[in-house]
CSV table of C-alpha atoms in Angstrom, one decimal:
chain,number,residue,atom,x,y,z
A,1,MET,CA,3.8,270.3,269.0
A,2,SER,CA,2.9,274.0,271.0
A,3,MET,CA,1.3,276.2,269.6
A,4,LEU,CA,3.9,278.1,269.0
A,5,ARG,CA,6.2,276.3,267.4
A,6,GLN,CA,3.5,275.5,265.0
A,7,TRP,CA,2.9,279.2,264.8
A,8,ALA,CA,7.1,279.9,263.8
A,9,ASN,CA,6.7,276.7,261.1
A,10,SER,CA,4.2,278.3,259.4
A,11,VAL,CA,5.6,281.7,259.4
A,12,VAL,CA,9.2,280.1,257.9
A,13,ARG,CA,6.2,278.0,254.7
A,14,ILE,CA,4.9,281.6,254.9
A,15,GLU,CA,8.0,283.2,254.2
A,16,THR,CA,9.4,280.1,252.3
A,17,GLU,CA,6.6,280.4,249.3
A,18,LYS,CA,6.5,284.2,249.5
A,19,ARG,CA,10.4,284.2,248.4
A,20,ARG,CA,9.4,282.2,245.6
A,21,LEU,CA,7.0,284.2,244.3
A,22,GLU,CA,8.9,286.9,244.4
A,23,ILE,CA,11.9,285.3,242.4
A,24,LEU,CA,9.4,284.9,240.2
A,25,GLU,CA,8.0,288.2,240.2
A,26,TYR,CA,11.3,290.1,239.3
A,27,LEU,CA,12.7,287.6,236.7
A,28,MET,CA,9.2,288.7,234.6
A,29,GLY,CA,10.4,292.5,234.9
A,30,THR,CA,14.1,291.4,233.6
A,31,PRO,CA,15.3,291.7,230.8
A,32,GLY,CA,16.2,288.7,229.5
A,33,TYR,CA,13.8,287.2,232.0
A,34,GLU,CA,17.8,286.2,234.2
A,35,ALA,CA,18.8,287.9,237.6
A,36,ALA,CA,22.0,287.4,239.6
A,37,ALA,CA,20.8,285.9,242.8
A,38,SER,CA,22.5,288.8,244.7
A,39,LEU,CA,19.9,290.8,243.2
A,40,LEU,CA,17.2,288.3,243.6
A,41,ARG,CA,18.0,288.2,248.1
A,42,LEU,CA,18.0,292.6,247.6
A,43,ASN,CA,14.9,292.5,246.1
A,44,CYS,CA,13.3,289.8,248.2
A,45,GLN,CA,14.8,291.8,251.3
A,46,ARG,CA,13.7,295.3,249.9
A,47,LEU,CA,9.5,293.5,249.7
A,48,GLY,CA,10.1,292.7,253.6
A,49,VAL,CA,10.8,289.5,252.6
A,50,PRO,CA,13.8,288.4,255.0
A,51,SER,CA,17.3,286.1,253.4
A,52,THR,CA,19.8,285.9,252.8
A,53,MET,CA,22.1,283.6,250.3
A,54,ASP,CA,22.1,280.3,251.6
A,55,GLN,CA,17.9,280.6,251.6
A,56,THR,CA,17.9,282.7,248.2
A,57,ILE,CA,20.2,279.5,247.0
A,58,ALA,CA,18.1,277.1,248.3
A,59,ALA,CA,14.7,279.1,246.7
A,60,LEU,CA,17.3,278.9,243.4
A,61,GLN,CA,17.0,274.8,243.6
A,62,TRP,CA,13.3,274.0,244.5
A,63,LEU,CA,12.7,276.6,241.8
A,64,GLU,CA,14.7,274.9,239.1
A,65,GLU,CA,13.4,271.2,240.2
A,66,GLN,CA,10.1,272.2,239.8
A,67,GLU,CA,11.1,273.2,236.0
A,68,LEU,CA,10.1,277.3,236.8
A,69,ILE,CA,13.8,278.7,236.5
A,70,THR,CA,17.0,277.2,234.7
A,71,VAL,CA,19.9,277.9,237.0
A,72,ARG,CA,23.3,278.8,235.5
A,73,ARG,CA,26.9,280.4,237.2
A,74,HIS,CA,28.9,283.2,235.4
A,75,ALA,CA,31.7,283.8,237.3
A,76,ASP,CA,31.5,283.5,240.6
A,77,GLU,CA,27.6,284.4,240.0
A,78,ILE,CA,24.4,282.2,240.2
A,79,ILE,CA,21.8,283.5,237.5
A,80,ALA,CA,18.2,282.5,237.4
A,81,ARG,CA,16.3,282.7,234.1
A,82,ILE,CA,12.6,281.9,234.1
A,83,THR,CA,10.5,279.1,232.7
A,84,LEU,CA,7.3,279.5,230.3
A,85,ASP,CA,6.3,277.8,233.4
A,86,GLY,CA,8.0,279.5,235.9
A,87,ARG,CA,5.8,282.9,233.8
A,88,GLU,CA,2.8,281.1,234.5
A,89,VAL,CA,3.0,280.8,238.0
A,90,ALA,CA,4.5,284.7,238.9
A,91,ASP,CA,1.4,285.7,236.9
A,92,GLY,CA,-1.6,283.7,238.5
A,93,THR,CA,-2.5,281.1,235.1
A,94,ARG,CA,-0.9,278.8,237.2
A,95,THR,CA,-0.8,277.5,240.8
A,96,VAL,CA,2.2,274.9,242.7
A,97,PRO,CA,2.0,274.3,245.8
A,98,GLY,CA,5.3,275.4,247.6
A,99,VAL,CA,5.0,279.5,245.9
A,100,MET,CA,2.6,281.8,247.4
A,101,ARG,CA,-0.6,282.7,244.4
A,102,PRO,CA,0.2,286.0,243.9
A,103,ASP,CA,-2.5,289.1,244.5
A,104,PRO,CA,-5.4,289.6,241.7
């Protein structure tokens, strides 16, 4: 694998791990610990994490598989809600491979 390809793969991995963390941190600060996928995508973009809706949904699916969030549908929108385990990851109490650690 070329150095350029390795670098590109590293960037994608870092963006993915950062996107997952930003989703968890955003959910921690919302009333009811939940938010729509479209708001989560906008928040990631605002914080400098490039995020398409497909990338956001993939992150939500992954976080749900890890039991860090629950997901439900309301009308045409996906709604994510952080779990206790997700809150522990968001605040740095617990680490999960695949989610960037929060800054101290």
